[in-house]
Coordinates of C-alpha atoms in Angstrom, one line a residue:
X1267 CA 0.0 0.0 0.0
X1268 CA 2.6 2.2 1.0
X1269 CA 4.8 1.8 -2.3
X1270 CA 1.5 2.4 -4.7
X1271 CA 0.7 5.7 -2.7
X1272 CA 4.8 6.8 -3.1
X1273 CA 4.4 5.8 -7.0
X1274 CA 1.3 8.2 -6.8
X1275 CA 3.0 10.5 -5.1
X1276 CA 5.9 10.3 -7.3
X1277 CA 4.0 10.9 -10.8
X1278 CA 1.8 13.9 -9.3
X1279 CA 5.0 16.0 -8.3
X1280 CA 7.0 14.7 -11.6
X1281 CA 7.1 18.4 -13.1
X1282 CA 8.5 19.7 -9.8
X1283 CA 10.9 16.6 -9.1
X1284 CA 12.0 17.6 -12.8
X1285 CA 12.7 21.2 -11.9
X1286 CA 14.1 19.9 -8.1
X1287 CA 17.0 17.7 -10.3
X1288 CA 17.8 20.2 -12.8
X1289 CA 18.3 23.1 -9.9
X1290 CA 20.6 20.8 -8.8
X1291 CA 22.8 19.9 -11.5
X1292 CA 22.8 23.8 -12.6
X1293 CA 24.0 24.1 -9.1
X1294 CA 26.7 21.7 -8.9
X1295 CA 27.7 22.5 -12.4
X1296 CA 30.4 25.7 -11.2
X1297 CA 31.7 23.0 -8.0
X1298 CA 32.7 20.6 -11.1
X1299 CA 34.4 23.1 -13.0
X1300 CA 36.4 24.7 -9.7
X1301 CA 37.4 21.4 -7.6
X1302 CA 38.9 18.5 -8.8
X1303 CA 38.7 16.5 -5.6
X1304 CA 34.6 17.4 -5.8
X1305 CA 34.6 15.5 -9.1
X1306 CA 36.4 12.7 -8.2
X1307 CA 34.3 12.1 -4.8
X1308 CA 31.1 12.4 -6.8
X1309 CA 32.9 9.5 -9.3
X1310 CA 33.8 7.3 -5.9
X1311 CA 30.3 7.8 -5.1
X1312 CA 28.7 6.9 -8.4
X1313 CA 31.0 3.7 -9.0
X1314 CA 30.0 2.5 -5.4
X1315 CA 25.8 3.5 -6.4
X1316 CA 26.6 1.1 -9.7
X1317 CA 28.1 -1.6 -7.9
X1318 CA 25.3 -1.9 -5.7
X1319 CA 22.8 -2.1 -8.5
X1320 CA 25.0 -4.1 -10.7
X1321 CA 23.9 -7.7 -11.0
X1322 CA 27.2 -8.9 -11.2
X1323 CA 28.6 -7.5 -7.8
X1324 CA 25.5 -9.2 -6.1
X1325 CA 26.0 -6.6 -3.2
X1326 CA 22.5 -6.6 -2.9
X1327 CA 22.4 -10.0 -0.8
X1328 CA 24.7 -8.7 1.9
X1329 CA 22.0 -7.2 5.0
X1330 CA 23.9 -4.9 6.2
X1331 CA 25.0 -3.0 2.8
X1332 CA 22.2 -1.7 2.0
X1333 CA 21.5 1.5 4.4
X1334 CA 25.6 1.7 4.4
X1335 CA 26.0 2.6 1.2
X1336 CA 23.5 5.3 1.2
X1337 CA 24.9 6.8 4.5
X1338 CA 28.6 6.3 2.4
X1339 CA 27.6 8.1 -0.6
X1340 CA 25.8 10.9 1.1
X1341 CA 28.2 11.5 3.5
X1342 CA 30.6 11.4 0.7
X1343 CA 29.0 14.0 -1.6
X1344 CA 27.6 15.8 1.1
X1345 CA 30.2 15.8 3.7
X1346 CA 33.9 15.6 1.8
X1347 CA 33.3 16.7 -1.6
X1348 CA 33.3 20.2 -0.7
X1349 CA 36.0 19.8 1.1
X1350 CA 39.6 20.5 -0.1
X1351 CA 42.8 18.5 1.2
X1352 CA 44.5 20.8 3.1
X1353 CA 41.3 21.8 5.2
X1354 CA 40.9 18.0 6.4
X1355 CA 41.4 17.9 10.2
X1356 CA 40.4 15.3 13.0
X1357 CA 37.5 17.2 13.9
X1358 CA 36.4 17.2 10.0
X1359 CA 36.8 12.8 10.1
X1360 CA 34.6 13.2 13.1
X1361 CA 32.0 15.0 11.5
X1362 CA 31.8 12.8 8.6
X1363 CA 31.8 10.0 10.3
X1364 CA 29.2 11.4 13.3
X1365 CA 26.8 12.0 9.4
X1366 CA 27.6 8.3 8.3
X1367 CA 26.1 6.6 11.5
X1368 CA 23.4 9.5 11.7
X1369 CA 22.2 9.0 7.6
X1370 CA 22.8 5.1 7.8
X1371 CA 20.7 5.1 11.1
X1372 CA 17.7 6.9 9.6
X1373 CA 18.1 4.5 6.5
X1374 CA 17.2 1.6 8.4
X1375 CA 14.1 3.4 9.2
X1376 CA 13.5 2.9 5.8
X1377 CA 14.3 -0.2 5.1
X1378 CA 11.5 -1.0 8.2
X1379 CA 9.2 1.0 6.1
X1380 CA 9.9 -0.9 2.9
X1381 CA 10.3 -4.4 4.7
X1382 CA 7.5 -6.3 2.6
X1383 CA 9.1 -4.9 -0.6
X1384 CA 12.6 -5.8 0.1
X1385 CA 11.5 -9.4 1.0
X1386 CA 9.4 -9.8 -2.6
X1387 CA 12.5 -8.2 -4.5
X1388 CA 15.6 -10.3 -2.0
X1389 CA 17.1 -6.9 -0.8
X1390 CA 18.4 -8.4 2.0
X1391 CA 18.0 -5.8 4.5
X1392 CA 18.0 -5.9 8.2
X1393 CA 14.5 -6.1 9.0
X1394 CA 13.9 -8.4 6.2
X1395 CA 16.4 -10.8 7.8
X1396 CA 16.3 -10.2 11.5
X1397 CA 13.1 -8.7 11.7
X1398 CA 12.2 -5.2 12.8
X1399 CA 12.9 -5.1 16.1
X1400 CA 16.5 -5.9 15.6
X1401 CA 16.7 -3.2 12.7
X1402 CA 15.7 -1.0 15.5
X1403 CA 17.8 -2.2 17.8
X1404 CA 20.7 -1.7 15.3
X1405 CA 19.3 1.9 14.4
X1406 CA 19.5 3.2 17.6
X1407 CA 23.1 1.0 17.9
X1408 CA 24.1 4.1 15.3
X1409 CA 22.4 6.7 16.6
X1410 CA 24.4 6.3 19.9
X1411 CA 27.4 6.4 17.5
X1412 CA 26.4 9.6 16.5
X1413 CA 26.5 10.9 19.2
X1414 CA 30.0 9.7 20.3
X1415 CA 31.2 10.9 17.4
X1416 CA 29.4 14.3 18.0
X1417 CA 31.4 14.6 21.0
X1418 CA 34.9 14.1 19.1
X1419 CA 33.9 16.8 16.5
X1420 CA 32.7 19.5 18.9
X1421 CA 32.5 18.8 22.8
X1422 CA 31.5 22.4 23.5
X1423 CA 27.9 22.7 25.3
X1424 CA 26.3 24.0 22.8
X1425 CA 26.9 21.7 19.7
X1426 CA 26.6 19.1 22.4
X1427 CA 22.7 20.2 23.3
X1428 CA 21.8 20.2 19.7
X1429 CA 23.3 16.9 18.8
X1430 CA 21.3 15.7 22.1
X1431 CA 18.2 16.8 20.9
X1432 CA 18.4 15.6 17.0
X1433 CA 19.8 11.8 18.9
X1434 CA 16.5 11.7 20.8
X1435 CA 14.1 13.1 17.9
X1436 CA 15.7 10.3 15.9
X1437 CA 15.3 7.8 19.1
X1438 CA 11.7 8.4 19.0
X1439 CA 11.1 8.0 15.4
X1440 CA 13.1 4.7 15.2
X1441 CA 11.0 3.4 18.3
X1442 CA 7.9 4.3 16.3
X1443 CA 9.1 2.9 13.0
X1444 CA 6.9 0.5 11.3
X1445 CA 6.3 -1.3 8.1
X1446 CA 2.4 0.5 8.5
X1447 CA 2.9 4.2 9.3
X1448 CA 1.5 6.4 7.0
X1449 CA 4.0 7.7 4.2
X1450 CA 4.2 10.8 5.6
X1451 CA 5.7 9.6 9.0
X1452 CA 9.1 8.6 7.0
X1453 CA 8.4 11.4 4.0
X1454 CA 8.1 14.4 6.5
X1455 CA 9.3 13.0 10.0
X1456 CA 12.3 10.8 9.3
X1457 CA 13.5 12.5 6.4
X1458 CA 12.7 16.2 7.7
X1459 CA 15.3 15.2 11.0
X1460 CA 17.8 16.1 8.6
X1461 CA 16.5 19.6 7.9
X1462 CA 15.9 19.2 11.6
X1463 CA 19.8 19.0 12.2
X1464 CA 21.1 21.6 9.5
X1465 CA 18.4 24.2 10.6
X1466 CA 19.7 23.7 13.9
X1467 CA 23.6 24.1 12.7
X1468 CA 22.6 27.3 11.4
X1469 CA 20.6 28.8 14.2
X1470 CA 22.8 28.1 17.0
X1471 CA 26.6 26.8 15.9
X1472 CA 26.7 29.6 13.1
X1473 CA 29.7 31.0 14.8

């Protein structure tokens, strides 16, 4: 049920999706031309997408790969494209990797959502293996990560409290997860705690 109303979804909004993708490739378009390590992280990223998809590399059937290699490639393009060699510091690593447990977490979520799809297509996922408590289990497993890794990147009070409070909003929507909440719980609520955290950056670590 919840696939059919996301295809719905999907091909109502297809003129703004349309616009949504070409804003952003007219927006990465002057990072391509100006940074060479941005071009080659977005190539890492894409050659890891492929080898997921690729029949041949069969890393579909491996549980845990699935909500890695989003958290990877996001992290990646998100994370350390923009960044150039020189500016890489400890605190930088910890960041990245703070995002990679935080994405993958909320990923997992996703694969709860989608659990009865995985199983009919064998995308071995977490839940679809363990079941969805364990997923959860596993989700929160990361988000505690997160939050250890938050500490290494900034242990001041302040980028301490926010990290707090994005680790328990994403506590409480990984304890609600389900393969049966409405679209809208992953579409605005799971997916929205990343807005959540950036909006939060901005308002109180914009130094």
């Amino acid at each position: 049920k919840n696939m059919k109303e996301r295809k719905k979804w999907v091909e109502k909004n297809k003129k703004i999706l349309q616009f949504v993708f070409l804003m952003a490739v007219a927006l990465v378009y002057p990072v391509f031309k100006s940074s060479s390590q941005f071009l080659l992280t977005y190539a890492v990223a894409g050659i890891i997408s492929l080898l997921y998809f690729l029949p041949f590399s069969n890393l579909r059937s491996i549980p845990f790969l699935k909500s890695f290699i989003v958290g990877l490639v996001w992290v990646l393009i998100c994370a350390v494209a923009p960044l150039e060699p020189d500016h890489i510091n400890p605190q930088l690593i910890a960041f990245s990797i703070s995002q990679l447990f935080f994405i993958t977490a909320l990923c997992v979520l996703f694969n709860i959502r989608d659990v009865e799809h995985d199983r009919i297509t064998s995308t071995f996922t977490i839940p679809v293996i363990y079941g969805v408590k364990a997923a959860r289990i596993f989700a929160l497993a990361l988000l505690l990560g997160y939050l250890i890794a938050c500490y290494f990147t900034d242990p001041a009070l302040n980028y301490m409290l926010v990290s707090l409070l994005i680790f328990s909003l994403s506590c409480a929507f990984t304890l609600g997860s389900s393969a049966h909440r409405h679209p809208f719980y992953y579409l605005y609520g799971v997916d929205g705690l990343i807005l959540v955290q950036g909006g939060l950056g901005l308002l109180f670590l914009n130094h």
